Amino acid sequence: MAKARPVPGLSPDTRFAAAAAAAVRVRAAEVFGFADRALDIADIEGVHDMRVATRRLRAALEVFAPCFPSAEHAEALGEVKRLADVLGQRRDPDVAIEALESFEAGLALPDRPGVAGLVAELREQQDAANETVAAELARVRERRLPERLQGLADTARGEAAA
């Protein structure tokens, strides 16, 4: 799993709104930095890393909610939650396939076809879920979520300077 990026410029003296701006900027960049890897079925850690990054972003948005205009904040938070849900639907078959393949390796040859059949079904689910992730990422980009999150950060930063 990818480690969380550090949020630069935080200290005990950092104003709450300035911390909000910095955290949302870093966490949003972190989420969308994993977008290409999340669609690579051969690298199941990509979708996992993006999903974890959405949880970090969601936490930052929730903790710093008072720093943002409520309507824009609620809309962005809802979209981040939706993206996380879609990533979770893709991650579930990844985990099951990995577990079954490990289990299958310890079975006698006559017992392996049953497990292989389950893995094949899960691969179909994985492919379908990957298409859903691709569609959700396209929707998020079309709705300019990364830019809107940066806009929220700018709003919080503006309050920090006041």
C-alpha atoms as one frame of an Amber mdcrd trajectory, in Angstrom:
protein
   0.000   0.000   0.000   1.199   3.468  -0.848   2.075   5.621   2.123   0.183
   8.849   2.608   1.945  11.866   1.201   3.033  14.304   3.884   1.101  17.565
   4.052   3.742  20.296   3.871   3.711  23.372   6.022   1.787  22.027   8.995
   2.886  23.044  12.455   1.196  23.615  15.793   0.804  27.267  14.760  -0.931
  26.531  11.442  -4.389  28.044  11.298  -7.210  25.525  10.921  -8.299  26.870
   7.514  -4.728  26.823   6.223  -4.366  23.216   7.389  -7.670  22.428   5.644
  -6.450  23.925   2.389  -3.142  22.069   2.523  -4.692  18.725   3.486  -7.371
  18.802   0.800  -4.868  19.808  -1.880  -2.489  16.971  -1.023  -5.182  14.331
  -0.506  -7.011  15.229  -3.736  -3.775  15.091  -5.744  -3.022  11.754  -4.103
  -6.398  10.274  -5.142  -6.207  11.301  -8.776  -2.529  10.372  -9.007  -3.621
   6.718  -8.760  -6.280   6.896 -11.497  -4.283   5.162 -14.246  -3.024   2.390
 -11.964  -6.531   1.802 -10.605  -7.663   0.573 -14.030  -4.803  -1.919 -14.399
  -6.246  -5.326 -13.479  -2.760  -6.846 -13.538  -1.734  -4.541 -10.674  -4.429
  -4.930  -8.016  -2.584  -2.596  -5.674  -3.411   0.394  -7.881  -7.122   0.239
  -7.132  -6.368  -0.453  -3.477  -4.083   2.573  -3.240  -6.690   4.808  -4.870
  -9.411   3.503  -2.585  -7.291   4.164   0.512  -6.497   7.636  -0.846 -10.236
   8.357  -1.196 -10.695   7.425   2.460  -7.940   9.846   3.440  -9.489  12.598
   1.337 -12.923  11.886   2.762 -11.539  12.126   6.299  -9.876  15.467   5.511
 -13.097  16.803   4.010 -15.068  15.685   7.053 -12.611  17.007   9.648 -12.258
  20.377   7.941 -15.921  20.749   6.887 -16.368  24.091   8.734 -13.731  25.647
   6.469 -15.707  25.131   3.257 -18.932  26.481   1.775 -21.475  23.856   2.814
 -23.164  23.223  -0.565 -19.899  22.803  -2.480 -18.436  20.740   0.334 -21.429
  18.384   0.500 -21.422  17.862  -3.254 -17.698  17.139  -3.423 -17.835  14.837
  -0.394 -20.710  12.908  -1.961 -18.726  12.413  -5.148 -15.660  11.235  -3.242
 -17.850   8.730  -1.367 -19.357   7.503  -4.633 -15.897   7.047  -6.144 -14.796
   5.113  -3.060 -17.839   2.835  -3.332 -17.102   2.061  -6.985 -13.470   1.350
  -6.159 -14.616  -0.977  -3.372 -16.769  -2.939  -5.814 -13.680  -3.393  -7.978
 -11.434  -4.260  -5.028 -13.675  -7.042  -3.661 -13.088  -9.462  -6.576  -9.359
  -8.646  -6.500  -9.111  -9.810  -2.898 -11.219 -12.913  -3.514  -9.194 -13.911
  -6.585  -5.935 -13.496  -4.711  -7.205 -15.644  -1.815  -8.620 -18.351  -4.080
  -5.470 -18.580  -6.179  -3.406 -18.974  -3.026  -5.823 -21.630  -1.754  -5.835
 -23.421  -5.122  -2.047 -23.768  -5.088  -2.321 -26.016  -2.026  -4.968 -28.319
  -3.512  -4.489 -31.639  -5.229  -4.781 -31.427  -9.030  -8.237 -33.075  -9.194
  -9.647 -30.407  -6.853  -8.308 -27.377  -8.709 -10.857 -27.064 -11.550 -13.630
 -26.050  -9.145 -11.557 -23.238  -7.723 -10.447 -22.218 -11.208 -14.111 -21.928
 -12.184 -14.781 -19.604  -9.272 -11.766 -17.512 -10.204 -13.047 -17.250 -13.782
 -16.403 -15.958 -12.514 -14.646 -13.459 -10.280 -12.506 -12.271 -13.208 -15.729
 -11.477 -15.086 -16.930  -9.483 -12.060 -13.559  -7.784 -11.904 -13.774  -6.786
 -15.584 -17.299  -5.429 -15.158 -16.303  -3.520 -12.032 -13.288  -2.115 -13.860
 -15.591  -0.761 -16.572 -17.661   0.866 -13.826 -14.528   2.431 -12.330 -13.494
   3.747 -15.760 -16.961   5.247 -16.263 -16.931   6.818 -12.790 -13.474   8.303
 -13.362 -14.697   9.748 -16.672 -17.766  11.195 -14.904 -15.601  12.685 -12.141
 -13.324  14.304 -14.710 -16.283  15.579 -16.720 -17.730  17.136 -13.563 -14.263
  18.563 -12.809 -14.064  17.119  -9.295 -10.273  17.522  -9.007 -10.557  21.205
  -9.900 -13.536  21.718  -7.586 -11.598  20.166  -4.710  -8.749  22.574  -5.422
 -11.359  25.348  -5.418 -12.512  24.264  -1.986  -8.903  24.391  -0.825  -8.595
  27.908  -2.281 -11.725  28.947  -0.373 -10.278  27.667   2.886  -6.971  29.335
   2.167  -8.778  32.629   1.593 -10.354  32.347   5.036  -6.945  31.566   6.533
  -5.514  34.829   5.191  -8.418  36.888   6.566
